């Protein structure tokens, strides 16, 4: 292998809990909720699937079904889909739905998996090119910079910047072209068997990791190093 492509959420990074997300947005807006109400609201938001990178919605409302399917095609669609889901849950002020959306893009809302830097550094030491390929509606580069991982990434290929989302092989082709590598000598690493598995149609190798909380997956990326030797 001459290159490794990584997914973002659930692969290299994990979003904070729904309760921590809600608490941070409320604090930023100067709004207080009693602990029981905070817990109930966080649970309702989780059921709604309102946290990008968090649990998927138990049910997508009919009026959001169309935008939900194409949410990663643009920043506007992504915001509309997720704020639409959060608006299924009553909040103390209507502007808090946008505040929640803004919070999830903050670098400190994300934690890198414990072995992410180690694995990326080892790949760099071996001369392996690294790309990030993500279905997303916003620029995740500041997250990588804030956590010190940007220096290991040679290219970012984000669905909203191309109007193409995984598993469409064209998105993986863009990444391979940006790195100047052949798909047959490229490994895609991700947590979504459907979306990330789309790289196989292009001829890439594919390796899956489990989308677990950071504390529960301390070494899930290390097998990648054995696959590129």
Short mmCIF file of C-alpha atoms in Angstrom, two decimals:
data_model
loop_
_atom_site.label_atom_id
_atom_site.label_comp_id
_atom_site.label_asym_id
_atom_site.label_seq_id
_atom_site.Cartn_x
_atom_site.Cartn_y
_atom_site.Cartn_z
CA UNK A 1 0.00 0.00 0.00
CA UNK A 2 1.20 3.49 -0.85
CA UNK A 3 -1.68 5.43 0.74
CA UNK A 4 -4.30 5.18 3.47
CA UNK A 5 -7.61 7.04 3.43
CA UNK A 6 -9.38 7.56 6.74
CA UNK A 7 -12.94 8.42 7.62
CA UNK A 8 -13.35 11.16 10.23
CA UNK A 9 -16.16 10.59 12.73
CA UNK A 10 -16.02 7.23 14.48
CA UNK A 11 -12.66 6.43 12.90
CA UNK A 12 -10.06 9.06 13.84
CA UNK A 13 -12.27 11.21 16.09
CA UNK A 14 -15.36 10.80 18.25
CA UNK A 15 -17.92 13.50 19.07
CA UNK A 16 -18.70 14.34 22.70
CA UNK A 17 -21.75 12.84 24.42
CA UNK A 18 -25.16 14.32 23.71
CA UNK A 19 -25.40 15.63 27.27
CA UNK A 20 -21.98 17.30 27.10
CA UNK A 21 -22.95 18.80 23.73
CA UNK A 22 -26.18 20.22 25.10
CA UNK A 23 -24.50 21.53 28.25
CA UNK A 24 -21.79 23.32 26.24
CA UNK A 25 -24.34 24.99 23.95
CA UNK A 26 -26.44 26.10 26.91
CA UNK A 27 -23.42 27.46 28.75
CA UNK A 28 -22.35 29.38 25.66
CA UNK A 29 -25.80 30.95 25.43
CA UNK A 30 -26.02 31.71 29.16
CA UNK A 31 -28.98 29.38 29.67
CA UNK A 32 -29.35 27.12 32.67
CA UNK A 33 -31.38 23.92 32.97
CA UNK A 34 -31.85 21.91 36.13
CA UNK A 35 -30.01 18.60 36.05
CA UNK A 36 -33.12 16.41 35.57
CA UNK A 37 -34.39 18.60 32.72
CA UNK A 38 -30.94 18.66 31.13
CA UNK A 39 -30.80 14.86 31.21
CA UNK A 40 -34.31 14.51 29.77
CA UNK A 41 -33.60 16.99 26.99
CA UNK A 42 -30.31 15.31 26.11
CA UNK A 43 -32.06 11.95 25.92
CA UNK A 44 -34.73 13.38 23.62
CA UNK A 45 -32.08 14.94 21.37
CA UNK A 46 -30.27 11.63 21.20
CA UNK A 47 -33.44 9.80 20.20
CA UNK A 48 -34.01 12.45 17.54
CA UNK A 49 -30.49 11.88 16.16
CA UNK A 50 -29.82 15.62 16.33
CA UNK A 51 -26.10 15.38 17.15
CA UNK A 52 -23.98 15.01 13.99
CA UNK A 53 -21.57 12.16 14.53
CA UNK A 54 -23.75 10.79 17.32
CA UNK A 55 -26.49 8.18 17.35
CA UNK A 56 -28.67 8.10 14.20
CA UNK A 57 -32.31 9.17 14.52
CA UNK A 58 -34.76 6.53 15.65
CA UNK A 59 -37.16 8.01 13.11
CA UNK A 60 -36.68 10.71 10.50
CA UNK A 61 -39.78 12.94 10.29
CA UNK A 62 -41.49 12.77 6.91
CA UNK A 63 -40.87 16.46 6.24
CA UNK A 64 -37.10 15.92 6.68
CA UNK A 65 -36.78 12.63 4.80
CA UNK A 66 -35.62 14.15 1.52
CA UNK A 67 -33.04 16.53 2.99
CA UNK A 68 -31.81 13.81 5.35
CA UNK A 69 -30.85 11.58 2.44
CA UNK A 70 -28.72 14.27 0.79
CA UNK A 71 -27.57 16.12 3.92
CA UNK A 72 -23.88 15.63 3.18
CA UNK A 73 -24.06 17.19 -0.28
CA UNK A 74 -23.75 20.77 0.98
CA UNK A 75 -23.27 22.81 4.14
CA UNK A 76 -26.79 24.25 3.86
CA UNK A 77 -28.39 20.82 3.57
CA UNK A 78 -26.36 19.48 6.49
CA UNK A 79 -27.42 22.33 8.75
CA UNK A 80 -31.06 22.06 7.65
CA UNK A 81 -31.15 18.33 8.33
CA UNK A 82 -29.65 18.45 11.81
CA UNK A 83 -31.33 21.61 13.05
CA UNK A 84 -34.55 20.15 11.70
CA UNK A 85 -34.04 17.09 13.87
CA UNK A 86 -33.15 19.15 16.94
CA UNK A 87 -36.31 21.23 16.46
CA UNK A 88 -38.32 18.09 17.18
CA UNK A 89 -37.22 18.66 20.78
CA UNK A 90 -38.44 21.75 22.72
CA UNK A 91 -35.62 23.99 23.97
CA UNK A 92 -35.81 27.08 26.21
CA UNK A 93 -35.07 29.41 23.26
CA UNK A 94 -35.45 28.87 19.50
CA UNK A 95 -31.92 30.13 18.77
CA UNK A 96 -30.47 27.23 20.75
CA UNK A 97 -31.02 24.86 17.83
CA UNK A 98 -28.47 26.81 15.80
CA UNK A 99 -26.24 27.07 18.88
CA UNK A 100 -26.25 23.27 19.12
CA UNK A 101 -25.29 22.97 15.48
CA UNK A 102 -22.45 25.45 15.92
CA UNK A 103 -21.20 23.60 18.99
CA UNK A 104 -20.72 20.31 17.19
CA UNK A 105 -18.21 21.97 14.83
CA UNK A 106 -16.03 23.22 17.69
CA UNK A 107 -12.68 21.41 17.91
CA UNK A 108 -13.12 20.77 21.62
CA UNK A 109 -16.38 18.92 20.92
CA UNK A 110 -14.24 16.16 19.42
CA UNK A 111 -11.70 13.76 20.89
CA UNK A 112 -9.10 11.89 18.85
CA UNK A 113 -8.88 8.16 19.45
CA UNK A 114 -5.92 7.35 21.67
CA UNK A 115 -3.85 5.68 18.95
CA UNK A 116 -4.70 8.11 16.11
CA UNK A 117 -1.52 10.21 16.41
CA UNK A 118 0.65 7.12 16.87
CA UNK A 119 -0.71 5.43 13.75
CA UNK A 120 -0.63 8.56 11.60
CA UNK A 121 2.92 9.30 12.70
CA UNK A 122 4.01 5.75 11.88
CA UNK A 123 2.46 5.99 8.42
CA UNK A 124 4.26 9.27 7.81
CA UNK A 125 7.52 7.62 8.89
CA UNK A 126 7.00 4.88 6.31
CA UNK A 127 6.31 7.34 3.52
CA UNK A 128 2.64 6.36 3.26
CA UNK A 129 0.38 9.14 1.97
CA UNK A 130 -2.67 9.92 4.12
CA UNK A 131 -6.03 11.33 3.14
CA UNK A 132 -9.26 12.00 5.01
CA UNK A 133 -12.48 11.20 3.15
CA UNK A 134 -15.63 12.22 4.97
CA UNK A 135 -19.35 12.59 4.41
CA UNK A 136 -19.80 15.93 6.14
CA UNK A 137 -21.31 19.38 5.73
CA UNK A 138 -18.59 21.57 7.27
CA UNK A 139 -14.84 22.09 7.26
CA UNK A 140 -13.23 19.65 9.68
CA UNK A 141 -9.68 20.88 9.09
CA UNK A 142 -9.72 23.10 12.22
CA UNK A 143 -10.44 19.99 14.31
CA UNK A 144 -7.32 18.29 12.99
CA UNK A 145 -5.24 21.42 13.51
CA UNK A 146 -6.44 21.92 17.08
CA UNK A 147 -5.60 18.33 17.98
CA UNK A 148 -2.21 18.40 16.28
CA UNK A 149 -3.08 15.84 13.58
CA UNK A 150 -3.23 18.12 10.55
CA UNK A 151 0.51 17.71 9.93
CA UNK A 152 -0.05 14.04 9.11
CA UNK A 153 -2.79 14.58 6.50
CA UNK A 154 -1.86 15.17 2.86
CA UNK A 155 -5.38 15.82 1.55
CA UNK A 156 -8.95 16.26 2.75
CA UNK A 157 -11.80 15.15 0.50
CA UNK A 158 -15.10 16.26 2.00
CA UNK A 159 -18.47 15.43 0.48
CA UNK A 160 -19.94 18.93 0.80
CA UNK A 161 -17.01 20.41 -1.15
CA UNK A 162 -17.59 18.06 -4.09
CA UNK A 163 -21.33 17.41 -4.00
CA UNK A 164 -20.56 13.69 -3.89
CA UNK A 165 -20.89 11.42 -0.88
CA UNK A 166 -19.66 7.99 0.03
CA UNK A 167 -20.22 5.22 -1.06
CA UNK A 168 -19.98 6.86 -4.51
CA UNK A 169 -16.61 5.66 -5.87
CA UNK A 170 -16.02 9.09 -7.41
CA UNK A 171 -15.25 10.58 -4.01
CA UNK A 172 -12.55 8.00 -3.37
CA UNK A 173 -11.22 8.59 -6.88
CA UNK A 174 -10.84 12.30 -6.08
CA UNK A 175 -8.81 11.38 -3.00
CA UNK A 176 -6.54 8.97 -4.89
CA UNK A 177 -5.97 11.55 -7.61
CA UNK A 178 -5.13 14.23 -5.05
CA UNK A 179 -2.52 11.92 -3.52
CA UNK A 180 -1.24 10.70 -6.88
CA UNK A 181 -1.77 7.04 -5.96
CA UNK A 182 -3.41 4.03 -7.57
CA UNK A 183 -6.64 2.79 -5.92
CA UNK A 184 -5.30 -0.76 -5.95
CA UNK A 185 -2.47 0.36 -3.66
CA UNK A 186 -4.72 2.38 -1.34
CA UNK A 187 -6.44 1.30 1.87
CA UNK A 188 -9.69 2.89 3.08
CA UNK A 189 -10.25 2.80 6.85
CA UNK A 190 -13.68 3.60 8.26
CA UNK A 191 -16.49 2.57 10.57
CA UNK A 192 -19.40 2.49 8.11
CA UNK A 193 -19.55 -0.68 6.05
CA UNK A 194 -21.85 0.81 3.44
CA UNK A 195 -20.32 4.27 3.04
CA UNK A 196 -16.65 3.43 3.51
CA UNK A 197 -17.05 0.07 1.83
CA UNK A 198 -17.78 1.94 -1.40
CA UNK A 199 -14.02 2.29 -1.89
CA UNK A 200 -13.88 -1.42 -2.80
CA UNK A 201 -15.72 -0.68 -6.06
CA UNK A 202 -12.74 1.44 -7.08
CA UNK A 203 -10.28 -1.33 -6.24
CA UNK A 204 -9.15 -0.02 -2.84
CA UNK A 205 -8.57 -2.28 0.10
CA UNK A 206 -11.00 -1.67 2.95
CA UNK A 207 -10.58 -2.06 6.71
CA UNK A 208 -13.32 -1.38 9.26
CA UNK A 209 -13.07 -0.17 12.85
CA UNK A 210 -15.77 -0.07 15.51
CA UNK A 211 -17.50 3.24 16.20
CA UNK A 212 -17.03 3.16 19.97
CA UNK A 213 -16.46 5.77 22.68
CA UNK A 214 -12.81 6.83 22.85
CA UNK A 215 -12.25 5.12 26.21
CA UNK A 216 -13.53 1.82 24.82
CA UNK A 217 -11.28 1.73 21.75
CA UNK A 218 -7.70 2.48 22.80
CA UNK A 219 -5.97 0.58 19.99
CA UNK A 220 -8.52 0.08 17.22
CA UNK A 221 -6.40 1.76 14.54
CA UNK A 222 -3.16 -0.12 15.15
CA UNK A 223 -4.05 -3.07 12.86
CA UNK A 224 -3.80 -0.61 9.97
CA UNK A 225 -0.02 -0.64 10.37
CA UNK A 226 0.06 -4.39 9.73
CA UNK A 227 -2.02 -3.96 6.58
CA UNK A 228 0.37 -1.54 4.90
CA UNK A 229 3.63 -3.43 5.51
#
